Tab-separated table of C-alpha atoms in Angstrom:
chain	number	residue	atom	x	y	z
A	1	MET	CA	-10.543	10.185	1.602
A	2	GLY	CA	-13.476	7.319	-0.268
A	3	ILE	CA	-13.493	5.255	-2.834
A	4	LYS	CA	-10.097	4.494	-4.306
A	5	PRO	CA	-9.194	4.184	-7.707
A	6	SER	CA	-9.073	0.686	-9.553
A	7	TYR	CA	-5.183	1.093	-10.540
A	8	ILE	CA	-4.509	1.861	-6.894
A	9	LYS	CA	-5.824	-0.931	-5.687
A	10	ASN	CA	-4.798	-3.166	-8.431
A	11	LEU	CA	-1.635	-2.278	-7.673
A	12	GLY	CA	-1.588	-2.805	-3.816
A	13	THR	CA	-3.530	-5.987	-4.164
A	14	ALA	CA	-0.681	-7.267	-7.023
A	15	LEU	CA	2.179	-6.258	-4.504
A	16	LEU	CA	0.580	-7.429	-0.832
A	17	ALA	CA	0.014	-10.962	-3.204
A	18	LYS	CA	3.612	-11.293	-4.081
A	19	GLN	CA	5.279	-9.363	-0.985
A	20	ARG	CA	2.845	-9.777	1.756
A	21	GLU	CA	5.871	-10.818	4.430
A	22	ASN	CA	7.817	-6.772	3.490
A	23	PHE	CA	4.805	-4.664	4.784
A	24	SER	CA	3.111	-3.629	8.446
A	25	ASN	CA	0.100	-1.728	9.285
A	26	ASN	CA	2.307	1.529	9.418
A	27	PHE	CA	1.947	3.879	7.670
A	28	ASP	CA	5.541	5.574	7.184
A	29	ALA	CA	7.268	1.470	6.883
A	30	ASN	CA	4.886	0.762	4.131
A	31	LYS	CA	5.881	3.802	2.523
A	32	GLN	CA	9.895	2.862	2.749
A	33	GLN	CA	9.062	-0.332	1.016
A	34	LEU	CA	6.730	0.790	-1.828
A	35	PHE	CA	10.384	3.218	-2.318
A	36	ALA	CA	12.560	0.094	-2.119
A	37	SER	CA	10.969	-2.066	-4.008
A	38	ALA	CA	8.691	-1.154	-6.811
A	39	SER	CA	9.334	1.298	-8.903
A	40	ILE	CA	6.154	3.870	-8.429
A	41	ASP	CA	7.142	7.162	-9.973
A	42	SER	CA	4.740	9.674	-8.528
A	43	LYS	CA	5.173	10.042	-4.919
A	44	ARG	CA	0.593	10.369	-4.587
A	45	VAL	CA	0.698	7.113	-6.067
A	46	ARG	CA	2.981	5.300	-3.810
A	47	ASN	CA	1.790	7.330	-1.033
A	48	ARG	CA	-2.133	6.926	-2.119
A	49	VAL	CA	-0.908	2.908	-2.128
A	50	ALA	CA	0.664	2.557	0.812
A	51	GLY	CA	-2.128	3.727	3.020
A	52	TYR	CA	-3.734	1.232	1.142
A	53	ILE	CA	-1.976	-1.388	1.922
A	54	THR	CA	-1.557	-0.540	5.706
A	55	ARG	CA	-5.855	-0.268	5.742
A	56	LYS	CA	-5.608	-4.003	3.907
A	57	MET	CA	-3.388	-4.559	6.911
A	58	ASN	CA	-4.966	-3.269	9.406
A	59	ALA	CA	-8.308	-5.177	8.486
A	60	LYS	CA	-6.763	-8.373	8.161
A	61	LYS	CA	-5.801	-7.629	11.458
A	62	ARG	CA	-9.112	-6.657	13.580
A	63	THR	CA	-10.976	-10.330	11.770
């Protein structure tokens, strides 16, 4: 999906800074964690943030 909007990046980065231990490199697990911990009403935005967090966790794992 190309370049992500800045609000997705900002939200994902803030959540990773506060709750990094709760997230993994599994998209479905991250989706469930976001549903439980963050108050994001839109399903689409929640899924995009979960995808961004998953990509960041996978990038960290590769390095």
